Short mmCIF file of C-alpha atoms and ligand atoms in Angstrom, two decimals:
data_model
loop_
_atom_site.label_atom_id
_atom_site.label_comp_id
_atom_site.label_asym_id
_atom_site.label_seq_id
_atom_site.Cartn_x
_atom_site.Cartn_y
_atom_site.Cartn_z
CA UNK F 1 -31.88 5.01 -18.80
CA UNK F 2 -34.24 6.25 -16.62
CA UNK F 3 -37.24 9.01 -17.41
CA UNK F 4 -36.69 12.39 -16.38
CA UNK F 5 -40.79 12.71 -15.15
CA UNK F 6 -42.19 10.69 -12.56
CA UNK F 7 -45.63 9.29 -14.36
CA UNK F 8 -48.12 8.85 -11.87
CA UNK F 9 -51.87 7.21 -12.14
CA UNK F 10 -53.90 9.24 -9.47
CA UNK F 11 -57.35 7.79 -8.43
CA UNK F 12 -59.93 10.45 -9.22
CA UNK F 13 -62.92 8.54 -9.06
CA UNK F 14 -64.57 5.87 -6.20
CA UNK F 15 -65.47 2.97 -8.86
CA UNK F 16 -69.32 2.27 -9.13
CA UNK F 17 -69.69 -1.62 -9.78
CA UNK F 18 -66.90 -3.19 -12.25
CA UNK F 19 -63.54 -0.99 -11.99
CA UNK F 20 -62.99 1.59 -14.76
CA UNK F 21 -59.80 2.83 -16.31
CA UNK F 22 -61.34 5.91 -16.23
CA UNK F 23 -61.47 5.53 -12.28
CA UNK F 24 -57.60 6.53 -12.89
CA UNK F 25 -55.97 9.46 -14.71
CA UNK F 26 -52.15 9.48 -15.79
CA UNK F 27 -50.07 12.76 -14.79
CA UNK F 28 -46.14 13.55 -15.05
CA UNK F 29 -44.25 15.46 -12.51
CA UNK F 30 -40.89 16.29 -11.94
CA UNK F 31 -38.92 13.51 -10.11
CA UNK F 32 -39.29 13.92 -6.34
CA UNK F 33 -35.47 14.59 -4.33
CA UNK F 34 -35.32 12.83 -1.15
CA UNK F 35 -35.45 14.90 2.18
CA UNK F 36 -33.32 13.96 5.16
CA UNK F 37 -34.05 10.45 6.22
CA UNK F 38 -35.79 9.32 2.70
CA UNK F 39 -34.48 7.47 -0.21
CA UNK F 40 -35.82 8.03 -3.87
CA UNK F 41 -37.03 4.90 -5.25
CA UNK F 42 -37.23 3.86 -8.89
CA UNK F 43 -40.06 1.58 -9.38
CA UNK F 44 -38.99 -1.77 -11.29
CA UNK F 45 -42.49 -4.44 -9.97
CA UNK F 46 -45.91 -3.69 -9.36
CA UNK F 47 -48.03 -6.55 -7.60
CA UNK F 48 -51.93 -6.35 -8.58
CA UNK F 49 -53.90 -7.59 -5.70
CA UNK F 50 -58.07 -7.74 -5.19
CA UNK F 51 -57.97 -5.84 -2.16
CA UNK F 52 -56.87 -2.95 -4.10
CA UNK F 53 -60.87 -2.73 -5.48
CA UNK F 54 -61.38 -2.49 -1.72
CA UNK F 55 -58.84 0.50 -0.71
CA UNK F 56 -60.32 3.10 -3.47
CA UNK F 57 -63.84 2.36 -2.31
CA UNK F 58 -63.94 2.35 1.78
CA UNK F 59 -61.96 2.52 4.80
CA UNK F 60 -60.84 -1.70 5.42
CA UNK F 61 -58.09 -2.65 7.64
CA UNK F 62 -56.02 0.23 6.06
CA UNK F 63 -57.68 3.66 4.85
CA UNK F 64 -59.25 4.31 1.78
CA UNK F 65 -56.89 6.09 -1.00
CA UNK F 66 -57.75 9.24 -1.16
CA UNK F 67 -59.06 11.05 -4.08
CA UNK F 68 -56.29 12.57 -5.92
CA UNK F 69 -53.82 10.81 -4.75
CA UNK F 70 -51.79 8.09 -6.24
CA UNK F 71 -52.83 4.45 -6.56
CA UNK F 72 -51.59 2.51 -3.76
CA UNK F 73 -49.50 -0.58 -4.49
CA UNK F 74 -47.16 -3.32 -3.11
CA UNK F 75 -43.83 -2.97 -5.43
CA UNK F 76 -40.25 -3.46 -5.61
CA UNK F 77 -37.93 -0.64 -6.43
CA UNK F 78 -34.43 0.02 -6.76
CA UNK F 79 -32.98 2.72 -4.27
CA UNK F 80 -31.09 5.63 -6.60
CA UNK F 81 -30.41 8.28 -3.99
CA UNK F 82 -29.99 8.06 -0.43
CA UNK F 83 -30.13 10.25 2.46
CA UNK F 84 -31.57 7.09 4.91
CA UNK F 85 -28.51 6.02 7.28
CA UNK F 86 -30.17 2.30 6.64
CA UNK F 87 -29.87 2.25 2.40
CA UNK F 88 -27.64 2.35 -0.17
CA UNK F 89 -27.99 3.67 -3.97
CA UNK F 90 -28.30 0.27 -5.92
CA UNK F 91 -30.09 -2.01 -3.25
CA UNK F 92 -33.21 -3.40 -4.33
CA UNK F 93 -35.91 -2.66 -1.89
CA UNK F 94 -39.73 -3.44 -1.41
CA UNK F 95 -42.59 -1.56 -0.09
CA UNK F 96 -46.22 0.05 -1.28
CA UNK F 97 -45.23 2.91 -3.80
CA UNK F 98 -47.63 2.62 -5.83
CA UNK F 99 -48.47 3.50 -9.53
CA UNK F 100 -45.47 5.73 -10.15
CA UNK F 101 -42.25 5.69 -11.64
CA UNK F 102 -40.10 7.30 -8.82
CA UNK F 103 -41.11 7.98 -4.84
CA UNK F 104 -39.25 9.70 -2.04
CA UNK F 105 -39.76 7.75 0.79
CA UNK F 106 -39.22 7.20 4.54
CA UNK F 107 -40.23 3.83 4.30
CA UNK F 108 -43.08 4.18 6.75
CA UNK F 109 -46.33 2.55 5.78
CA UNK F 110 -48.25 -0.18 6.15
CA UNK F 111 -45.94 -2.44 4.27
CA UNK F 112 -42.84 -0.85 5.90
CA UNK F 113 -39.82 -0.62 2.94
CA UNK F 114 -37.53 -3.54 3.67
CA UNK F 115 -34.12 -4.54 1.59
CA UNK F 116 -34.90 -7.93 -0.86
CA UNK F 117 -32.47 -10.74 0.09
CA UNK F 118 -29.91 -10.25 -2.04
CA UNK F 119 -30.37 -13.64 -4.53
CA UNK F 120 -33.84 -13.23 -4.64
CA UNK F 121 -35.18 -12.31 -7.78
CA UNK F 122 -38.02 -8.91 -7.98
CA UNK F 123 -41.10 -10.66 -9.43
CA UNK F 124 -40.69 -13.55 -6.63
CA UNK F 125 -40.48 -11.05 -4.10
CA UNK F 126 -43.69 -9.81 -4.76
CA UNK F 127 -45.14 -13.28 -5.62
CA UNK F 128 -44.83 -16.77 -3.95
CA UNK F 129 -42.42 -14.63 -1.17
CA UNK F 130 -44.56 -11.54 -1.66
CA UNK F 131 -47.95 -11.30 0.32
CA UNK F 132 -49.85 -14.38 -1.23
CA UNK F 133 -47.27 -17.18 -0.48
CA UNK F 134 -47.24 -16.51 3.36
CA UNK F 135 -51.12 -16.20 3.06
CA UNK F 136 -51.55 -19.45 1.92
CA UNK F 137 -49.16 -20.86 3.97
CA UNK F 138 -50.85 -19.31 7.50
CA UNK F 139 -54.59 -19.74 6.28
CA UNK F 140 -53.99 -23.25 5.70
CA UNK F 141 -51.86 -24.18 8.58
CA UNK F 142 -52.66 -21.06 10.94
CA UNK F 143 -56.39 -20.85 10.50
CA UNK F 144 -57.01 -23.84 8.75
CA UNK F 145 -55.04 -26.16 10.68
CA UNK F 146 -55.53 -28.78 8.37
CA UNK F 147 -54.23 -32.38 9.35
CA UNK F 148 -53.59 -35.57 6.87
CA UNK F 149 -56.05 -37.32 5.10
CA UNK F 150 -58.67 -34.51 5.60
CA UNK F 151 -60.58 -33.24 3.14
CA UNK F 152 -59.71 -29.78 1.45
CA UNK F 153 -61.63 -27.46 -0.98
CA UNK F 154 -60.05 -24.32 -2.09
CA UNK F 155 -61.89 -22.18 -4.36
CA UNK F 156 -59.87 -19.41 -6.86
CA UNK F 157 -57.69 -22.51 -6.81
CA UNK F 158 -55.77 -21.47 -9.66
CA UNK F 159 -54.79 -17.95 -8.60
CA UNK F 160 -51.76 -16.61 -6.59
CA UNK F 161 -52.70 -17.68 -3.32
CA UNK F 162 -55.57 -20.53 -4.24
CA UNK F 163 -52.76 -22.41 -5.91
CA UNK F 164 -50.08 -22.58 -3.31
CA UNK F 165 -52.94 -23.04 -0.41
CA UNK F 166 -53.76 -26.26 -2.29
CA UNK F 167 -50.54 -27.46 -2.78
CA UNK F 168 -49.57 -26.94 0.71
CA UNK F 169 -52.68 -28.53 1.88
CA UNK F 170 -51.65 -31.58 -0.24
CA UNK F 171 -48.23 -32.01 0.87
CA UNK F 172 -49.65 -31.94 4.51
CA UNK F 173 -51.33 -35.18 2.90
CA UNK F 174 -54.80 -33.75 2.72
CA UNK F 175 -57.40 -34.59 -0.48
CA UNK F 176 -57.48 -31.22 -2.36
CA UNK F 177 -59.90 -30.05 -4.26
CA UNK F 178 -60.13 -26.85 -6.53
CA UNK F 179 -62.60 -25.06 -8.00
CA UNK F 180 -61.52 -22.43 -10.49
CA UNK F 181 -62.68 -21.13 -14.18
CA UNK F 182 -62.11 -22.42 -17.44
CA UNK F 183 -60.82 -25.49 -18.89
CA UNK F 184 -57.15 -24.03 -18.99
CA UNK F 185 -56.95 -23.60 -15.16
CA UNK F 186 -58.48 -26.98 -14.13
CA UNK F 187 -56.21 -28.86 -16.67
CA UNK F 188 -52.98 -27.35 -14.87
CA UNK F 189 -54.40 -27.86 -11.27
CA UNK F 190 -54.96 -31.16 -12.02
CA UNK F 191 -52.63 -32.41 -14.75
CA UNK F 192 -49.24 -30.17 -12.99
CA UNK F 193 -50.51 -28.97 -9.57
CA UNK F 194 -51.81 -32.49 -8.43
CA UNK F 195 -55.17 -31.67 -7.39
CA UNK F 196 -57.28 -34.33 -6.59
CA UNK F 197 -60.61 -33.03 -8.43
CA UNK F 198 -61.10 -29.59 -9.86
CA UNK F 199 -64.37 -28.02 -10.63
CA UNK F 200 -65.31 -25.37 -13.38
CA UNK F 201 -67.73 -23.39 -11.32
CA UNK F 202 -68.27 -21.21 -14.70
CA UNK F 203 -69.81 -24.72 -16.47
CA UNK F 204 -70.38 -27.29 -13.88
CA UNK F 205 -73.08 -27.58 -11.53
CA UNK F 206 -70.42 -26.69 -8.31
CA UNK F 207 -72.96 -27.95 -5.85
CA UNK F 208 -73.21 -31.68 -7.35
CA UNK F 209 -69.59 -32.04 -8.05
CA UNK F 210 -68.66 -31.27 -4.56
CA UNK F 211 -71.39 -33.88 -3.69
CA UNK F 212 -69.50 -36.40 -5.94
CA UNK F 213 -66.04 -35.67 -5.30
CA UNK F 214 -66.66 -35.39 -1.00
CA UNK F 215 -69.21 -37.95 -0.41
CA UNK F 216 -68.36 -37.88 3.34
CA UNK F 217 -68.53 -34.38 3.39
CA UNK F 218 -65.39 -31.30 3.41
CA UNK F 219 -63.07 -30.40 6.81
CA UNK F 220 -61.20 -27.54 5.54
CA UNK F 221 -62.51 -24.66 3.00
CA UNK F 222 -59.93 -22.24 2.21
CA UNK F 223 -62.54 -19.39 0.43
CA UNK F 224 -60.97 -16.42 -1.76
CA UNK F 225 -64.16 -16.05 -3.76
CA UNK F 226 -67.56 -16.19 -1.48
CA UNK F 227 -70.63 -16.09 -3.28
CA UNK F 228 -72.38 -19.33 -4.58
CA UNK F 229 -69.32 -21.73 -3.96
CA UNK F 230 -69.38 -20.71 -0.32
CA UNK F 231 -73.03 -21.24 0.05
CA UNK F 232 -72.45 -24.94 -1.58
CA UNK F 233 -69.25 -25.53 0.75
CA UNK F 234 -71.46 -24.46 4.11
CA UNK F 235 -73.99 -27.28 2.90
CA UNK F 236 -71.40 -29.77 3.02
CA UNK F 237 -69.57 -29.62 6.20
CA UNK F 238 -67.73 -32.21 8.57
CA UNK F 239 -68.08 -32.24 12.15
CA UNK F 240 -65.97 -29.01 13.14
CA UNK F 241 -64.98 -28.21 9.89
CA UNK F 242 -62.83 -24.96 9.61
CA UNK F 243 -63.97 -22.19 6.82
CA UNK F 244 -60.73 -19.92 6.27
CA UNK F 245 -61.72 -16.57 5.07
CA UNK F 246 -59.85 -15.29 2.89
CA UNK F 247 -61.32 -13.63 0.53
CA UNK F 248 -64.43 -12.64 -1.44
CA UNK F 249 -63.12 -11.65 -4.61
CA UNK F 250 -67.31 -12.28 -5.87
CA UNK F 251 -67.90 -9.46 -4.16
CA UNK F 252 -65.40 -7.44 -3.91
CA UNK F 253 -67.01 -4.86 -6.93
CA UNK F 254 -70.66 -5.05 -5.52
CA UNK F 255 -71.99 -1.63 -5.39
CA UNK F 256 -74.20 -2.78 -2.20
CA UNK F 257 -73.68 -5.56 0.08
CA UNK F 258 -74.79 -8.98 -1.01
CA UNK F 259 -77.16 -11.06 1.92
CA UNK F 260 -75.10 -13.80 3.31
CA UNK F 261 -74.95 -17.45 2.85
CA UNK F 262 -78.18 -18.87 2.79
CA UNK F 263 -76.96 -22.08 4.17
CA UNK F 264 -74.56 -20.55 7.43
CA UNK F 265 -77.06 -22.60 9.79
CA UNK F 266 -75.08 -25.83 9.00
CA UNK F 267 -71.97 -23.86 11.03
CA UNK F 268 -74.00 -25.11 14.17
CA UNK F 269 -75.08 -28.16 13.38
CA UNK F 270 -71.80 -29.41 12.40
CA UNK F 271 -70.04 -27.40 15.34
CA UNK F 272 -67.71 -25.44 12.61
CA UNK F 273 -65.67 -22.39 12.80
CA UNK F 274 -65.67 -20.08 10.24
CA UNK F 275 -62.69 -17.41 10.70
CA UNK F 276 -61.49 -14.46 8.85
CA UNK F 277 -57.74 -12.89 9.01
CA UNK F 278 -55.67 -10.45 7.42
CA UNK F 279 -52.03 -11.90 6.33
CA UNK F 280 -50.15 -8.27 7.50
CA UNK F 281 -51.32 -9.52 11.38
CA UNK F 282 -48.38 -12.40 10.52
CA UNK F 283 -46.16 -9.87 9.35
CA UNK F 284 -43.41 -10.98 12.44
CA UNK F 285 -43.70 -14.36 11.60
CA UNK F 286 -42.89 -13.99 7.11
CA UNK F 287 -39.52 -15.45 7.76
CA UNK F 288 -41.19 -18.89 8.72
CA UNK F 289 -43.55 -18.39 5.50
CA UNK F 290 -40.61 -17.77 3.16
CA UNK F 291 -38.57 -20.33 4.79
CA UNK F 292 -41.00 -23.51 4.27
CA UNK F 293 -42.07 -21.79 0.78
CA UNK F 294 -38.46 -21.48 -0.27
CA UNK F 295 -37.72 -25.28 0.86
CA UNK F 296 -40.77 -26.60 -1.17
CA UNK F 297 -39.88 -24.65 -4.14
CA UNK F 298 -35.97 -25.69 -4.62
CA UNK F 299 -37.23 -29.31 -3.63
CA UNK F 300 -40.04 -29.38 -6.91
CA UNK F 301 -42.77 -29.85 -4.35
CA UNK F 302 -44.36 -26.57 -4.76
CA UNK F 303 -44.85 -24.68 -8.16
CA UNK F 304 -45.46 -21.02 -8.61
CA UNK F 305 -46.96 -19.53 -11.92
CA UNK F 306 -47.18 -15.78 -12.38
CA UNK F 307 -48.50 -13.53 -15.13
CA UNK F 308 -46.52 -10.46 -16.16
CA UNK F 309 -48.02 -7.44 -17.56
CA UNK F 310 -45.20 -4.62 -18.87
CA UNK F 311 -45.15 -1.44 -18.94
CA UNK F 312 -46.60 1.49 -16.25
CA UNK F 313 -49.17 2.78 -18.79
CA UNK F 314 -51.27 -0.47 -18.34
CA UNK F 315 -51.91 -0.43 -14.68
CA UNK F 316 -55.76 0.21 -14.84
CA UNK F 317 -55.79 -2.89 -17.20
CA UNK F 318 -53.83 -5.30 -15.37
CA UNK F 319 -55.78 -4.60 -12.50
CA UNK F 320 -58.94 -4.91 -13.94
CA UNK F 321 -57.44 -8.99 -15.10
CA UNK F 322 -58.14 -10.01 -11.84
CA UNK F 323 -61.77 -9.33 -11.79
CA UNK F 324 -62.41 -10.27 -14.93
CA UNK F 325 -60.24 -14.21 -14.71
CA UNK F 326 -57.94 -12.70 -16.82
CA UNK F 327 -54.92 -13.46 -14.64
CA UNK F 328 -53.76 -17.19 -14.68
CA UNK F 329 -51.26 -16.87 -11.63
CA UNK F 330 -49.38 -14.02 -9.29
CA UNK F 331 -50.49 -10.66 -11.66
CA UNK F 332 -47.43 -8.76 -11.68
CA UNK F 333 -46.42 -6.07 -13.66
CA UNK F 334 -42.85 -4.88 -15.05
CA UNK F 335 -42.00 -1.24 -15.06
CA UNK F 336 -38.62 -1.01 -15.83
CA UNK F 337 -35.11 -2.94 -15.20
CA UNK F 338 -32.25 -2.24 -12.85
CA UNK F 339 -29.83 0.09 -13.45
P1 LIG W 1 -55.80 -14.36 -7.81
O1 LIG W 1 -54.49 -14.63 -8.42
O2 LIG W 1 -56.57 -15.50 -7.23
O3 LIG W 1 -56.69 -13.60 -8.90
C1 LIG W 1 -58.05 -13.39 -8.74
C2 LIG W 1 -58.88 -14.57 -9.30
O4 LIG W 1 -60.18 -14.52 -8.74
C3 LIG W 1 -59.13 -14.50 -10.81
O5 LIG W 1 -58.06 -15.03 -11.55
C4 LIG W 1 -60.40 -15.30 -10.97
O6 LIG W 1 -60.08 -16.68 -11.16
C5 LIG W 1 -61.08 -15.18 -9.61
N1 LIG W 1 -62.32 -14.39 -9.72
C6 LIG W 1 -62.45 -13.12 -10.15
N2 LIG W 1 -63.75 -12.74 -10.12
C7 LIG W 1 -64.44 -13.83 -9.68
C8 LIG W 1 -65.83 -14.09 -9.44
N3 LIG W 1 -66.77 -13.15 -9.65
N4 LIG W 1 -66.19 -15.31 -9.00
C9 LIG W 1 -65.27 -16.28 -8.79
N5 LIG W 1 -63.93 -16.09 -9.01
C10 LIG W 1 -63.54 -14.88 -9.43
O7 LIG W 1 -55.65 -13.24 -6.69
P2 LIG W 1 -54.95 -13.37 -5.26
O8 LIG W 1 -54.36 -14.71 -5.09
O9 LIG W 1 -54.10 -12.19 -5.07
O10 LIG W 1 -56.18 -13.24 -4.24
C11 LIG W 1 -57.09 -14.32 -4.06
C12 LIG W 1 -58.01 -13.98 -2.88
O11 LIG W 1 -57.24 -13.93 -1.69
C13 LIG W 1 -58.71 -12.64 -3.02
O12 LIG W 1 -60.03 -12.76 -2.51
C14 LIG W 1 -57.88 -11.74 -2.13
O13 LIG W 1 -58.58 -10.63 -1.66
C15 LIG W 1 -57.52 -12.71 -1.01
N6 LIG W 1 -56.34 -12.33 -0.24
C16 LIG W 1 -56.51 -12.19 1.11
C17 LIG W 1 -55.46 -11.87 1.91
C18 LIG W 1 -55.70 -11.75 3.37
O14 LIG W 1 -54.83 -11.23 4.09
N7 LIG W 1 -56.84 -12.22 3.88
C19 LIG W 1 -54.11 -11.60 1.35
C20 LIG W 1 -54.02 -11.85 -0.08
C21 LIG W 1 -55.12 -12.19 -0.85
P3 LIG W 1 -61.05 -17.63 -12.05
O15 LIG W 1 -60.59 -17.48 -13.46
O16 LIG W 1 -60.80 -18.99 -11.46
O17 LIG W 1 -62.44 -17.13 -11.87
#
């Protein structure tokens, strides 16, 4: 069955501090139709990612959603009309539609709509083959260019893209180790993920433990968080260690900017390079991602965990999990099946 309204969260507020549900406000509408050249898309997947906090508060390497307008999104969708010479009614597409139940769509966008492969499953579209697989996968190797027997410190090791970056470092026979929160999240990065060490940075001392488990000091950093593990990491370094930015999750919901690292001196004493990048610049090469992903996955070498939220109604909630550790893998939400 599908609804005869299009629900829609629009953003009507720019978040101050912590997002709000109340940042959001749930409409209906009648169901778009699909001009010449668009397809109407019923959304089945939402993916929750941090950067999202950043697109409703300030222009970042895509514009900022304007008020109003509906919540930007990555998602998979199921195509139920077509007037787009490249789509059929019934294929199973993927795209940013955002927090509705129906779009009518070009395709155009900064996640240009492409067709799923067709034996691979919605959630793991927008998960481990989604956007955070390939960004582990080209921060480590890309950016990180990590080589055996080096040391390797990831921190959100336990979330979407910490977790696989670990594992990958790992199999590329590097000493990984995690830092994450809670007891339930180190137990399954070390017990079923393999990680060498793990550190609770919410109870343990991160600095000292990192002293302990890298005596001769860290190569590769692979940062989603920032804040005070980032500080401790810089302290630590190797000769030319590499510090992989990718993301600052810490401070992604600071109302003003936070100083930097007190410790970023130790980037030229140990000659170190500390890089940022943005996984939609590897956009050409996602085939290569998916490819090595794919292998490592059918092969038991890699595991994937993700955390499903249902229904359309809760997407101020689920997003708000990832801020608040909620999440323990991919955060994905289910809208609806496919017809
Ligand atoms: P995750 O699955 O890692 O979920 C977010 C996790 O961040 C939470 O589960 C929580 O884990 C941790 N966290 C939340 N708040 C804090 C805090 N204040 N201090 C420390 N940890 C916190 O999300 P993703 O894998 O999707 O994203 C991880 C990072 O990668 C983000 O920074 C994101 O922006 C970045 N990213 C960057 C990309 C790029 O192109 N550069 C592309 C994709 C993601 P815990 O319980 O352990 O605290």
């Amino acid at each position: 069955m599908t609804n005869d309204v299009n629900r829609q969260w629009l953003l009507m507020k720019r978040p101050e501090g912590n997002i709000r549900k109340d940042d959001f406000r749930l409409t209906e509408s009648p169901i778009p139709a699909p001009a010449q050249g668009q397809v109407l898309v019923r959304n089945l997947w939402l993916s929750f990612d941090p950067t999202q906090s950043g697109w409703m508060r300030r222009d970042t390497y895509i514009p900022i959603i304007p008020l109003g307008e509906v919540m930007r999104a990555a998602s998979v969708g199921q195509v139920i009309e077509s007037k787009h010479p490249d789509y059929k009614v019934g294929e199973l597409v993927q795209g940013a539609f955002g927090w509705q139940d129906y779009i009518a769509t070009d395709g155009a966008g900064f996640l240009p709509m492409r067709r799923l492969p067709a034996d691979m499953p919605p959630n793991l579209a927008l998960s481990l083959f989604g956007i955070t697989g390939p960004t582990a996968y080209f921060g480590v190797l890309d950016v990180g260019q990590v080589k055996p027997g080096e040391t390797f410190v990831v921190s959100g090791a336990a979330g979407a893209t910490g977790s696989v970056a670990g594992q990958i470092a790992k199999l590329k026979g590097c000493r990984v180790i995690g830092t994450a929160g809670g007891k339930a999240k180190c137990e399954w990065l070390k017990e079923e993920l393999g990680f060498d060490a793990v550190i609770d940075y919410q109870s343990e001392n991160v600095g000292s433990r990192l002293s302990e488990f890298c005596p001769d000091g860290i190569d590769v950093f692979f940062d989603n968080v920032g804040g005070i593990v980032l500080n401790e990491v810089l302290a630590r370094l190797k000769l030319r260690a590499r510090i992989v930015l990718c993301g600052a999750i810490s401070r992604y919901n600071d109302s003003t900017p936070a100083p930097g690292p007190a410790n970023y001196g130790n980037l030229i004493v140990t000659r170190s390079r500390m890089e940022g990048f943005i996984i939609l610049d590897y956009a050409a090469r996602f085939p290569e991602a998916i490819g090595a992903l794919a292998g490592w996955l059918k092969a038991g070498s890699l595991k994937q965990r993700e955390d499903v939220a249902v229904g359309l109604e809760n997407a101020p909630d689920t997003l708000v999990r990832l801020f608040t550790g909620q999440n323990f893998g991919k955060q994905l939400l289910k809208i609806a099946e496919p017809l």
